Coordinates of C-alpha atoms and ligand atoms in Angstrom, one line a residue:
Chain A
M1 CA 22.5 -22.2 33.1
S2 CA 25.4 -20.5 34.8
N3 CA 25.5 -16.8 35.1
L4 CA 28.4 -16.6 32.7
A5 CA 26.6 -18.9 30.1
E6 CA 23.6 -16.7 30.3
I7 CA 25.6 -13.5 29.7
E8 CA 27.3 -15.2 26.7
L9 CA 24.0 -16.3 25.3
L10 CA 22.4 -12.9 25.7
H11 CA 25.4 -11.4 24.0
E12 CA 25.1 -13.8 21.1
V13 CA 21.4 -13.0 20.8
T14 CA 21.8 -9.2 20.9
Q15 CA 24.6 -9.3 18.4
F16 CA 22.3 -11.3 16.1
F17 CA 19.6 -8.7 16.4
Y18 CA 22.1 -5.9 15.7
H19 CA 23.4 -7.7 12.7
E20 CA 19.9 -8.3 11.5
A21 CA 19.0 -4.6 12.0
D22 CA 22.2 -3.6 10.1
L23 CA 21.2 -5.8 7.1
L24 CA 17.8 -4.2 7.0
D25 CA 19.0 -0.6 7.5
Y26 CA 21.7 -1.1 4.8
R27 CA 19.1 -2.7 2.5
E28 CA 20.8 -6.1 2.3
Y29 CA 17.4 -7.8 2.0
A30 CA 18.5 -11.0 0.3
E31 CA 21.1 -11.5 3.1
W32 CA 18.4 -10.7 5.6
L33 CA 16.1 -13.5 4.2
K34 CA 18.9 -15.9 5.1
L35 CA 18.4 -15.2 8.8
L36 CA 14.8 -16.5 8.6
H37 CA 14.0 -20.1 9.5
P38 CA 12.0 -21.9 6.7
E39 CA 9.1 -22.2 9.1
V40 CA 9.3 -18.6 10.3
R41 CA 6.1 -16.9 11.4
Y42 CA 6.1 -13.1 11.4
F43 CA 3.1 -11.7 13.2
I44 CA 2.1 -8.1 13.9
P45 CA -1.4 -8.2 15.5
L46 CA -3.8 -5.3 15.6
V47 CA -4.2 -3.6 19.0
R48 CA -7.6 -2.5 20.2
N49 CA -8.8 -0.2 22.9
V50 CA -10.6 -2.5 25.3
P51 CA -11.2 -2.5 29.1
R52 CA -8.1 -3.5 31.1
M53 CA -9.6 -6.8 32.3
R54 CA -10.4 -8.0 28.8
D55 CA -8.0 -10.4 27.0
N56 CA -9.0 -9.3 23.5
E57 CA -6.6 -6.3 23.2
F58 CA -4.6 -8.1 20.5
T59 CA -6.0 -9.9 17.5
R60 CA -5.0 -13.6 17.3
E61 CA -2.3 -15.2 15.2
Q62 CA -3.6 -17.2 12.2
Q63 CA -7.2 -16.5 13.0
D64 CA -7.9 -12.7 12.9
N65 CA -6.9 -9.7 11.1
A66 CA -3.4 -8.3 11.6
W67 CA -1.0 -5.8 10.2
M68 CA 1.0 -8.8 9.1
D69 CA 0.7 -12.5 9.6
E70 CA 3.2 -14.1 7.3
G71 CA 5.3 -17.2 6.6
Y72 CA 8.5 -17.4 4.7
A73 CA 6.9 -17.4 1.2
T74 CA 5.2 -14.0 1.6
L75 CA 8.3 -12.4 3.3
E76 CA 10.3 -13.5 0.4
K77 CA 7.8 -12.0 -2.0
R78 CA 8.0 -8.7 -0.1
V79 CA 11.8 -8.7 -0.6
K80 CA 11.4 -9.6 -4.3
Q81 CA 8.9 -6.8 -4.7
I82 CA 11.3 -4.2 -3.2
L83 CA 14.0 -5.6 -5.5
T84 CA 11.9 -4.9 -8.6
N85 CA 12.8 -1.2 -8.0
I86 CA 9.3 -0.3 -9.1
H87 CA 7.6 -0.8 -5.8
W88 CA 6.6 2.8 -5.6
A89 CA 6.0 2.9 -1.8
E90 CA 9.7 2.0 -1.4
E91 CA 11.0 3.8 -4.5
P92 CA 12.9 6.0 -4.0
P93 CA 13.9 3.9 -1.0
S94 CA 12.9 5.0 2.5
R95 CA 15.7 5.8 5.0
V96 CA 15.2 3.4 7.9
S97 CA 17.0 2.8 11.2
H98 CA 16.2 0.0 13.6
L99 CA 17.0 0.4 17.3
I100 CA 16.7 -2.8 19.4
S101 CA 16.9 -2.6 23.1
N102 CA 15.9 -4.0 26.5
T103 CA 16.5 -7.5 25.3
V104 CA 15.9 -10.2 28.0
L105 CA 16.0 -14.0 27.7
V106 CA 12.6 -15.4 28.5
Q107 CA 13.1 -19.0 27.8
V108 CA 16.0 -21.3 26.7
E109 CA 15.3 -24.8 25.5
G110 CA 17.5 -27.6 24.1
E111 CA 21.2 -28.3 24.2
P112 CA 24.0 -26.0 22.9
G113 CA 24.1 -26.3 19.1
A114 CA 20.4 -26.9 18.9
R115 CA 18.8 -24.4 21.3
E116 CA 15.7 -22.4 21.0
V117 CA 15.7 -19.0 22.7
T118 CA 12.8 -16.8 23.3
T119 CA 13.5 -13.1 24.0
R120 CA 11.7 -10.0 24.7
S121 CA 12.9 -6.6 23.4
R122 CA 11.8 -3.1 22.6
V123 CA 12.0 -2.0 19.0
F124 CA 12.0 1.5 17.5
V125 CA 12.0 1.8 13.7
Y126 CA 12.4 5.2 12.2
Q127 CA 11.3 5.6 8.6
N128 CA 11.8 8.8 6.6
R129 CA 11.0 9.1 2.9
I130 CA 11.0 11.7 0.1
D131 CA 11.1 15.1 1.9
D132 CA 9.2 15.1 5.2
E133 CA 7.4 11.9 5.5
V134 CA 8.2 10.4 8.9
N135 CA 6.9 7.2 10.5
H136 CA 7.7 5.8 13.9
F137 CA 7.1 2.1 14.5
V138 CA 7.6 1.5 18.2
G139 CA 6.7 -1.5 20.2
K140 CA 7.6 -4.8 21.9
R141 CA 9.1 -7.6 20.1
I142 CA 9.0 -11.3 21.2
D143 CA 11.4 -13.4 19.2
T144 CA 12.1 -17.1 19.1
L145 CA 15.5 -17.9 17.6
A146 CA 16.5 -21.3 16.6
E147 CA 20.2 -22.4 16.7
T148 CA 21.0 -24.4 13.5
E149 CA 24.0 -25.4 11.5
H150 CA 23.6 -22.0 9.7
G151 CA 23.7 -20.2 13.0
W152 CA 20.8 -18.5 14.7
L153 CA 17.6 -18.1 12.7
V154 CA 14.4 -16.2 13.4
K155 CA 11.7 -18.8 13.9
H156 CA 8.9 -16.8 15.3
R157 CA 8.4 -13.0 15.7
T158 CA 5.5 -11.2 17.3
V159 CA 5.6 -7.4 17.2
H160 CA 3.2 -5.6 19.5
L161 CA 3.1 -2.1 17.9
D162 CA 2.0 0.7 20.3
Q163 CA -0.6 2.1 17.9
S164 CA -4.2 1.0 17.5
V165 CA -4.8 3.2 14.5
L166 CA -1.6 2.9 12.5
L167 CA -0.2 6.4 12.1
A168 CA 1.6 5.5 8.9
K169 CA 0.2 5.2 5.4
A170 CA 2.0 2.0 4.7
L171 CA 3.9 -0.7 6.4
T172 CA 6.6 -1.5 3.9
V173 CA 9.5 -1.9 6.4
F174 CA 10.4 -5.0 8.3
I175 CA 10.2 -4.6 12.1
Chain B
M1 CA -12.4 31.6 -1.2
P2 CA -12.8 28.7 -3.5
K3 CA -14.6 29.0 -6.8
P4 CA -18.3 28.1 -7.2
I5 CA -18.9 24.3 -7.3
D6 CA -19.7 24.4 -11.0
E7 CA -16.3 25.9 -11.8
L8 CA -14.6 23.3 -9.6
I9 CA -16.3 20.4 -11.3
V10 CA -16.6 21.1 -15.0
Q11 CA -18.9 18.4 -16.3
E12 CA -18.7 19.1 -20.0
T13 CA -15.0 18.9 -20.3
G14 CA -14.2 16.5 -17.5
L15 CA -12.2 18.8 -15.4
V16 CA -11.8 18.6 -11.6
S17 CA -10.2 21.4 -9.7
R18 CA -7.4 20.5 -7.3
E19 CA -9.0 22.8 -4.7
I20 CA -11.5 20.1 -3.8
F21 CA -8.6 18.0 -2.5
V22 CA -6.9 20.6 -0.3
D23 CA -9.3 23.4 0.6
E24 CA -10.4 23.9 4.2
D25 CA -13.7 25.6 3.5
L26 CA -14.8 22.9 1.0
F27 CA -13.9 20.3 3.5
K28 CA -16.2 21.8 6.1
Q29 CA -18.9 22.0 3.5
E30 CA -18.4 18.3 2.6
L31 CA -18.9 17.3 6.3
S32 CA -22.3 19.1 6.4
H33 CA -23.4 18.5 2.8
V34 CA -22.1 15.0 2.1
F35 CA -21.3 13.2 5.3
A36 CA -24.3 14.5 7.3
R37 CA -26.7 13.6 4.5
A38 CA -25.6 10.4 2.7
W39 CA -26.0 6.8 3.9
L40 CA -22.7 5.7 5.4
F41 CA -21.4 2.3 6.2
V42 CA -20.8 2.1 9.9
A43 CA -20.3 -1.6 11.0
H44 CA -20.7 -5.3 10.3
E45 CA -23.1 -7.3 12.4
D46 CA -20.4 -9.7 13.5
Q47 CA -19.1 -6.8 15.6
I48 CA -22.4 -6.7 17.6
V49 CA -23.6 -10.2 17.7
K50 CA -25.1 -10.3 21.2
N51 CA -27.5 -7.9 22.9
G52 CA -25.5 -5.2 24.6
D53 CA -22.6 -5.5 22.2
Y54 CA -21.2 -2.3 20.8
V55 CA -18.5 -1.1 18.5
V56 CA -17.3 2.5 18.0
S57 CA -17.3 3.7 14.4
K58 CA -17.1 7.0 12.5
M59 CA -19.5 9.0 10.4
G60 CA -17.6 11.9 8.8
T61 CA -15.4 13.3 11.6
D62 CA -18.0 12.3 14.3
T63 CA -17.5 9.2 16.3
V64 CA -20.5 7.0 16.9
I65 CA -21.4 4.0 19.0
V66 CA -23.1 1.2 17.0
T67 CA -24.9 -0.9 19.5
R68 CA -27.4 -3.7 19.8
D69 CA -29.9 -3.0 22.6
M70 CA -31.4 -5.5 25.0
E71 CA -34.2 -6.2 22.5
G72 CA -31.7 -6.8 19.7
E73 CA -32.4 -3.5 17.9
V74 CA -29.4 -1.8 16.3
H75 CA -28.8 1.9 17.2
V76 CA -26.2 4.4 16.0
L77 CA -25.5 7.0 18.7
L78 CA -23.2 10.0 18.7
N79 CA -20.3 9.1 21.0
T80 CA -20.3 12.2 23.1
C81 CA -21.9 12.9 26.5
T82 CA -24.7 15.5 26.2
H83 CA -23.6 17.1 29.4
R84 CA -20.1 18.5 28.7
G85 CA -19.0 16.6 25.7
M86 CA -16.6 13.9 27.1
R87 CA -16.1 11.1 24.6
L88 CA -18.5 8.7 26.2
C89 CA -17.0 5.4 25.1
R90 CA -13.3 5.3 24.7
N91 CA -13.1 1.5 24.0
D92 CA -13.3 0.3 20.5
M93 CA -15.7 -2.5 21.3
G94 CA -17.4 -4.4 24.2
N95 CA -20.6 -5.3 25.8
A96 CA -22.6 -2.9 28.0
R97 CA -26.2 -2.2 28.8
T98 CA -25.2 1.2 30.3
F99 CA -22.7 3.8 29.2
S100 CA -21.5 5.8 32.1
C101 CA -19.6 9.0 31.5
P102 CA -16.2 9.3 33.2
Y103 CA -16.5 13.0 33.6
H104 CA -19.5 13.6 35.9
G105 CA -21.2 10.3 35.8
W106 CA -24.2 10.8 33.6
S107 CA -25.3 7.4 32.4
Y108 CA -27.2 6.3 29.3
S109 CA -29.1 3.0 29.1
M110 CA -29.5 0.5 26.3
D111 CA -32.3 -1.2 28.1
G112 CA -35.8 -0.3 27.0
R113 CA -37.2 -1.4 30.4
I114 CA -35.2 1.3 32.2
V115 CA -35.6 4.2 29.6
E116 CA -38.2 5.0 27.0
T117 CA -35.8 4.6 24.1
P118 CA -32.4 2.9 24.3
G119 CA -29.7 5.6 24.4
D120 CA -31.8 7.8 26.7
L121 CA -30.3 9.4 29.8
A122 CA -31.0 7.1 32.7
G123 CA -28.9 8.4 35.6
V124 CA -27.7 11.8 36.6
P125 CA -25.7 12.1 39.9
G126 CA -27.4 14.6 42.1
H127 CA -30.5 14.7 40.0
A128 CA -32.8 15.1 43.1
T129 CA -30.4 17.4 45.0
Y130 CA -28.1 19.6 42.8
Y131 CA -30.6 19.7 39.9
H132 CA -33.6 19.9 42.3
G133 CA -35.2 17.2 40.1
E134 CA -35.7 19.8 37.4
L135 CA -33.5 18.4 34.6
D136 CA -35.7 16.6 32.1
K137 CA -33.7 13.5 31.3
K138 CA -35.8 12.8 28.2
D139 CA -34.3 15.9 26.6
W140 CA -30.7 14.9 27.1
G141 CA -30.4 11.4 25.7
L142 CA -27.6 10.6 23.3
V143 CA -28.0 12.1 19.8
R144 CA -29.0 9.3 17.5
A145 CA -28.8 8.8 13.8
P146 CA -32.4 8.9 12.7
R147 CA -31.9 6.4 9.9
V148 CA -30.3 3.0 10.5
K149 CA -30.4 0.1 8.1
V150 CA -29.1 -3.4 8.6
Y151 CA -28.5 -4.8 5.1
K152 CA -27.2 -8.4 4.6
R153 CA -25.2 -8.2 7.8
T154 CA -23.8 -4.7 7.1
V155 CA -25.0 -1.7 9.1
W156 CA -25.6 1.7 7.5
A157 CA -26.8 5.0 8.9
S158 CA -27.7 8.6 7.8
W159 CA -28.0 11.7 9.9
D160 CA -30.7 13.0 7.5
P161 CA -34.3 12.1 8.4
D162 CA -35.2 12.9 4.8
A163 CA -32.7 10.6 3.2
P164 CA -34.4 8.1 0.8
E165 CA -34.8 4.5 1.8
F166 CA -31.5 2.7 1.8
E167 CA -32.6 0.5 -1.1
D168 CA -33.5 3.6 -3.2
Y169 CA -30.2 5.2 -2.3
L170 CA -28.5 2.1 -3.7
G171 CA -30.7 1.7 -6.8
D172 CA -29.7 -1.1 -9.0
M173 CA -26.2 -0.8 -7.7
R174 CA -27.6 -3.0 -5.0
Q175 CA -27.2 -6.0 -7.2
Y176 CA -23.4 -5.5 -7.3
L177 CA -23.3 -5.0 -3.5
D178 CA -25.2 -8.2 -3.2
F179 CA -22.6 -10.0 -5.1
A180 CA -20.0 -9.0 -2.5
L181 CA -22.3 -9.7 0.5
D182 CA -23.7 -13.0 -0.8
G183 CA -21.9 -16.3 -0.6
R184 CA -19.7 -17.5 -3.4
D185 CA -22.4 -19.9 -4.3
G186 CA -24.9 -17.0 -4.4
S187 CA -26.6 -17.7 -1.1
P188 CA -28.0 -14.4 0.2
G189 CA -26.1 -12.6 2.9
N190 CA -23.7 -15.5 3.4
N191 CA -20.7 -13.5 4.7
E192 CA -18.7 -13.4 7.8
M193 CA -16.2 -10.7 9.0
I194 CA -12.8 -11.8 10.0
G195 CA -12.1 -10.4 13.5
G196 CA -10.5 -6.9 13.7
I197 CA -10.5 -3.9 11.4
L198 CA -7.4 -2.5 9.9
K199 CA -7.4 1.2 10.6
W200 CA -4.7 3.5 9.4
R201 CA -4.0 7.2 8.6
V202 CA -3.1 8.3 5.1
P203 CA -2.0 11.8 4.3
S204 CA -4.5 12.0 1.4
N205 CA -7.8 13.6 0.7
W206 CA -10.5 11.0 1.2
K207 CA -11.9 11.3 -2.3
F208 CA -8.9 9.8 -4.0
A209 CA -9.8 6.4 -2.7
P210 CA -13.5 5.9 -3.6
E211 CA -12.7 7.4 -7.0
N212 CA -9.9 4.9 -7.5
F213 CA -12.2 2.0 -6.5
I214 CA -14.9 3.1 -8.9
G215 CA -13.1 1.9 -11.9
D216 CA -9.6 3.2 -12.4
N217 CA -8.3 0.3 -14.4
Y218 CA -5.9 2.7 -16.0
H219 CA -3.6 2.8 -12.9
D220 CA -2.4 -0.8 -13.3
I221 CA 1.1 0.4 -13.8
S222 CA 1.1 1.2 -10.0
H223 CA 0.9 -2.5 -9.3
R224 CA 3.5 -3.8 -11.8
S225 CA 5.9 -4.8 -9.0
V226 CA 3.3 -7.0 -7.3
D227 CA 2.2 -8.5 -10.6
L228 CA 5.9 -9.4 -11.3
V229 CA 6.2 -11.1 -7.9
G230 CA 2.8 -12.8 -8.1
I231 CA 0.6 -13.2 -5.1
N232 CA -2.4 -14.9 -6.7
P233 CA -3.9 -17.8 -4.7
S234 CA -3.2 -20.3 -7.3
G235 CA 0.6 -19.7 -7.2
G236 CA 0.9 -18.2 -10.7
T237 CA 1.8 -14.7 -11.8
G238 CA -0.2 -11.6 -11.2
R239 CA -2.2 -10.3 -8.3
R240 CA -5.3 -12.4 -8.6
D241 CA -6.5 -15.6 -10.1
E242 CA -8.0 -15.5 -13.6
E243 CA -11.4 -13.7 -13.7
P244 CA -14.0 -13.5 -16.3
D245 CA -13.0 -11.2 -19.2
E246 CA -16.4 -9.7 -19.8
V247 CA -15.4 -7.0 -17.4
T248 CA -16.5 -3.4 -18.0
T249 CA -17.2 -0.4 -15.8
L250 CA -20.8 0.6 -15.0
G251 CA -21.9 3.8 -13.2
F252 CA -25.1 5.3 -11.9
P253 CA -25.1 8.9 -12.9
K254 CA -28.0 9.9 -10.7
L255 CA -26.7 8.1 -7.6
G256 CA -22.9 8.5 -7.7
H257 CA -22.1 4.8 -7.4
G258 CA -19.9 2.8 -9.8
V259 CA -18.4 -0.6 -10.3
I260 CA -15.9 -2.6 -12.3
G261 CA -17.9 -5.6 -13.1
E262 CA -20.0 -7.5 -15.6
M263 CA -23.2 -6.5 -17.4
P264 CA -26.2 -8.5 -16.3
Y265 CA -25.9 -12.0 -17.7
F266 CA -28.1 -15.1 -17.9
E267 CA -25.7 -17.9 -17.9
E268 CA -22.6 -18.6 -15.6
P269 CA -19.4 -18.2 -17.6
E270 CA -17.1 -21.2 -18.0
F271 CA -15.6 -22.2 -14.6
Q272 CA -12.1 -20.9 -14.1
P273 CA -10.1 -22.9 -11.6
Q274 CA -9.2 -20.7 -8.6
W275 CA -7.3 -20.9 -5.3
Q276 CA -5.3 -23.8 -6.7
G277 CA -2.8 -23.4 -4.0
N278 CA -4.8 -25.7 -1.8
P279 CA -6.8 -28.6 -3.3
E280 CA -9.5 -28.5 -0.5
V281 CA -10.0 -24.8 -1.1
A282 CA -10.0 -25.1 -4.9
E283 CA -12.6 -27.8 -4.6
Y284 CA -14.8 -25.5 -2.5
Y285 CA -14.8 -22.8 -5.1
R286 CA -15.6 -25.3 -7.8
R287 CA -18.6 -26.5 -5.9
C288 CA -19.7 -22.9 -5.3
H289 CA -19.6 -22.4 -9.1
E290 CA -21.8 -25.4 -9.6
Q291 CA -24.3 -24.2 -7.0
R292 CA -24.4 -20.8 -8.7
V293 CA -25.3 -22.5 -12.0
E294 CA -28.1 -24.4 -10.3
R295 CA -29.3 -21.5 -8.2
F296 CA -29.6 -18.8 -10.9
G297 CA -30.6 -21.0 -13.9
D298 CA -31.3 -18.6 -16.7
Q299 CA -32.2 -15.7 -14.4
P300 CA -30.3 -12.5 -14.7
R301 CA -27.4 -11.9 -12.3
V302 CA -24.3 -9.7 -12.0
S303 CA -20.8 -10.1 -10.7
M304 CA -18.1 -7.6 -9.9
T305 CA -14.6 -7.0 -8.9
V306 CA -14.5 -3.6 -7.1
G307 CA -17.0 -0.7 -6.7
T308 CA -17.9 2.3 -4.6
I309 CA -21.1 3.2 -2.9
F310 CA -21.2 7.0 -2.8
P311 CA -19.5 8.6 -0.9
N312 CA -16.9 6.7 1.0
M313 CA -17.5 2.9 1.0
S314 CA -15.8 0.7 -1.5
F315 CA -15.8 -3.1 -1.7
H316 CA -14.2 -6.0 -3.5
G317 CA -16.6 -8.7 -4.5
R318 CA -14.2 -11.4 -5.7
Q319 CA -10.8 -11.6 -4.2
P320 CA -9.7 -10.2 -1.9
R321 CA -13.3 -9.9 -0.7
T322 CA -13.3 -6.8 1.4
I323 CA -15.0 -3.6 2.5
A324 CA -13.0 -0.4 2.7
V325 CA -14.2 2.8 4.3
F326 CA -12.5 6.2 3.9
H327 CA -13.1 8.5 6.8
P328 CA -12.2 12.2 6.4
I329 CA -9.9 13.7 9.0
S330 CA -8.9 16.9 7.3
P331 CA -8.7 18.1 3.7
T332 CA -5.4 16.4 3.4
E333 CA -5.8 13.4 5.7
M334 CA -8.1 10.3 5.9
E335 CA -8.4 7.2 8.0
M336 CA -8.8 4.0 6.0
W337 CA -10.6 1.0 7.4
R338 CA -10.6 -2.4 6.0
I339 CA -12.8 -5.3 6.8
F340 CA -12.3 -8.8 5.3
L341 CA -15.2 -11.1 4.4
V342 CA -15.4 -14.8 3.9
D343 CA -18.3 -17.2 3.4
R344 CA -19.9 -17.8 6.7
D345 CA -20.4 -21.5 6.2
A346 CA -17.0 -22.2 4.5
P347 CA -14.6 -24.8 5.8
D348 CA -11.8 -23.4 8.0
A349 CA -9.2 -24.0 5.3
V350 CA -11.1 -21.8 2.9
K351 CA -11.5 -19.0 5.5
D352 CA -7.8 -19.2 6.4
M353 CA -6.5 -19.1 2.9
A354 CA -8.8 -16.1 2.1
R355 CA -7.7 -14.4 5.3
H356 CA -4.0 -14.7 4.5
Y357 CA -4.5 -13.7 0.9
H358 CA -6.5 -10.5 1.9
L359 CA -3.7 -9.6 4.3
S360 CA -0.9 -9.9 1.9
Y361 CA -2.9 -8.0 -0.7
S362 CA -4.7 -5.2 1.2
G363 CA -4.1 -2.8 4.0
P364 CA -0.9 -0.8 4.8
G365 CA 1.1 -4.0 4.8
G366 CA -0.5 -5.3 1.6
L367 CA 1.8 -5.8 -1.3
T368 CA -0.8 -4.2 -3.6
E369 CA -2.4 -1.5 -1.5
S370 CA 0.8 0.1 -0.2
D371 CA 1.5 1.5 -3.7
D372 CA -2.1 3.0 -4.1
M373 CA -1.6 5.1 -1.0
E374 CA 1.7 6.4 -2.2
N375 CA -0.1 7.8 -5.3
W376 CA -3.0 9.4 -3.4
S377 CA -0.8 11.0 -0.7
Y378 CA 1.7 12.5 -3.1
A379 CA -1.2 13.7 -5.4
T380 CA -2.7 15.4 -2.4
D381 CA 0.6 16.9 -1.3
S382 CA 1.3 18.3 -4.7
S383 CA -2.1 20.0 -5.0
R384 CA -1.2 22.3 -2.1
G385 CA 1.0 24.8 -3.9
E386 CA -0.4 28.2 -4.8
I387 CA 0.1 27.5 -8.5
S388 CA -0.6 23.8 -8.4
R389 CA -4.0 24.2 -6.6
S390 CA -5.1 26.6 -9.3
I391 CA -5.0 24.0 -12.1
Y392 CA -7.3 21.1 -12.9
F393 CA -7.1 17.3 -12.9
N394 CA -7.9 15.8 -16.3
Y395 CA -10.9 13.4 -16.3
E396 CA -11.4 13.4 -20.0
M397 CA -11.0 9.8 -20.8
G398 CA -14.0 8.3 -22.6
L399 CA -16.1 11.5 -22.3
G400 CA -19.4 11.1 -24.2
H401 CA -19.1 7.4 -24.7
A402 CA -21.4 6.2 -22.0
R403 CA -24.1 3.7 -23.1
E404 CA -27.3 2.8 -21.5
V405 CA -27.5 -0.6 -19.9
P406 CA -30.5 -3.0 -20.3
H407 CA -31.8 -4.6 -17.2
L408 CA -30.2 -2.0 -14.8
E409 CA -32.2 1.0 -14.0
G410 CA -30.3 4.3 -14.5
A411 CA -27.0 2.7 -15.3
V412 CA -24.5 3.4 -18.0
E413 CA -21.7 1.2 -19.3
N414 CA -18.4 2.7 -20.3
G415 CA -15.9 0.1 -21.2
V416 CA -12.9 -1.0 -19.2
F417 CA -10.7 2.0 -19.6
T418 CA -12.6 5.2 -19.0
E419 CA -13.0 8.0 -16.5
E420 CA -16.8 8.0 -16.8
N421 CA -17.3 6.6 -13.3
A422 CA -15.0 9.1 -11.7
R423 CA -17.0 11.9 -13.6
I424 CA -20.2 10.4 -12.2
F425 CA -18.7 10.4 -8.7
Y426 CA -17.7 14.1 -8.9
K427 CA -21.0 15.0 -10.5
R428 CA -22.8 13.5 -7.6
W429 CA -20.4 15.1 -5.2
A430 CA -21.1 18.5 -6.8
E431 CA -24.9 17.9 -6.5
F432 CA -24.5 17.1 -2.8
M433 CA -22.3 20.2 -2.2
K434 CA -24.8 22.5 -3.9
A435 CA -28.0 21.0 -2.5
G436 CA -29.7 22.5 0.5
S437 CA -31.7 19.3 1.3
W438 CA -32.6 15.9 0.0
D439 CA -35.5 17.6 -1.9
E440 CA -32.9 18.9 -4.4
L441 CA -31.0 15.6 -4.5
H442 CA -33.9 13.5 -5.6
P443 CA -36.1 15.8 -7.5
G444 CA -39.2 14.8 -9.4
A445 CA -40.8 11.4 -9.0
G446 CA -38.8 10.2 -6.0
P447 CA -35.3 9.1 -5.2
G448 CA -34.8 6.4 -7.8
P449 CA -32.7 7.0 -10.9
D450 CA -34.5 7.6 -14.2
R451 CA -33.2 6.5 -17.6
R452 CA -30.5 8.5 -19.1
R453 CA -30.6 9.1 -22.8
A454 CA -28.3 6.6 -24.4
A455 CA -25.1 8.0 -25.8
E456 CA -23.7 6.7 -29.1
P457 CA -22.2 3.3 -28.8
T458 CA -18.4 3.1 -29.3
A459 CA -17.0 1.0 -32.0
N460 CA -14.7 -1.1 -29.9
V461 CA -15.2 -2.1 -26.3
E462 CA -11.9 -2.8 -24.9
T463 CA -11.7 -5.7 -22.5
K464 CA -9.0 -6.5 -20.0
Ligands
FES1 S1 -19.4 15.4 30.5 FE1 -20.4 13.6 30.8 S2 -21.3 13.7 32.7 FE2 -20.4 15.7 32.4
FE2_2 FE1 -4.7 0.1 -7.0

């Protein structure tokens, strides 16, 4: 890929992430669901304190425990639950802001129009609810986006949260 | 200063003071009177499979190392160097025959061929020179929990050498714990832990959680949203698949444990199709049912949904099948842990479906549990005020309607909607808080419960 093509692609991808963050922060959950690939996998592993040379710091997708390890069906249920307006952990709604940064292209496959792009980013999600309840979800996000006739869709997302003990009472926000 | 315990927990009228959820002095007293005395759940054997495996856990606010020594024995050791207090092990898990302190290098061995008792001090840099060989290493081994019990693959410990035997501590509540730890077909101890523990901080007093798990069927409204969405494994409405409707709540007044479950029965109830979302999995559970019918014949057995072993371990016996532990951090904060269990010998499809169901149900990201924690944390917060802390919570529901249970020593049965089990929990909590030793906690003829006078039966037993 030429330098210019790479810059264009990176621009497209980051604009996609900002758009996605906007939908979440402005609580357009139904619209947000449309950005997910039907075969999406959304995975937030547990992090453990282990010696540096060990490879078991993160729990394994579709095998171990995790903060979340979901396909489309459960993500859709999460949205539906919020939209019942009686999901008390999100009622009254939290105030949430997503900051996405440091996005780099890791891998690009396929031809324009049907590409799959893997990226790495940092993510900071600020959640504030009721009076003084504040949660920070900070970490590294690895996304695989698929280019389809409906535009880019999230096909795979892994979030490596930088907390081994989650310092939040609930994880009701999408990261 | 808080009021005397008997004014905080008013048995006769079912009142519980809000002070016990926010007061700093009571919290300190809990750590010494409850957490340093009771049997506490510390680990699952799948975390320490091989000799030398260890996992770091908690007992009250202390951190402990649960480890399997070179002979395969399980030890529970205080995770702090006896020299100057450094947290000896800062990993969550691993394999080591020696723990070496990063501060000055004292090392403790898990190998009985090197030290007298695993956990003893083995190496001290400069022992011959700086210490002139005068430091007696035998005196400075790691502090160990004197009581450790491995029970059906779970590991329990108590700091009190006078604590009753673990089985006596459980009493007949053991049968309900067995239901959760046995296989779905009733095979003893047939459980496996899915890798990794969910650990998260909740700005709530720790007691809200075990109390909730002991039989608070009344709080169903909290879960209306997930019931509407439906996450049961068969794809229908509600949170769970259909369960037997013989459900009631049972408590053990002399022990503090309680459960939502069935009275002892002698014949398996009609099979209810479950986990219909996947034919292979559904078939597995059907087979388990047949095997239960065969295994138990007309012998008595019990089954259960959720329950609490006093003080801070709760478990789900059906689905999701989990263990939850509530570690105190401060009067107004706890750390919740969740472990998921599946049948050890189940096919992968069964394990995976259970794993995914557990995850979407429980934990901070669980569609159900997230709403529980909202309740407990804001109940804690609103007990802080000068005026609010001076008033009482109402635990009046079903007062005086407990009935004796045949076939279960020292148990009472209370119906589905009742606060009897919560009253039992706080009664036992008050006893621990007042007692100076285990002598006062199991007076008379030993630790076991004795029969409580039967209260009058109620006219209608509500069922779910
Ligand atoms: S504190 Fe551990 S060796 Fe000094
Ligand atoms: Fe609940």
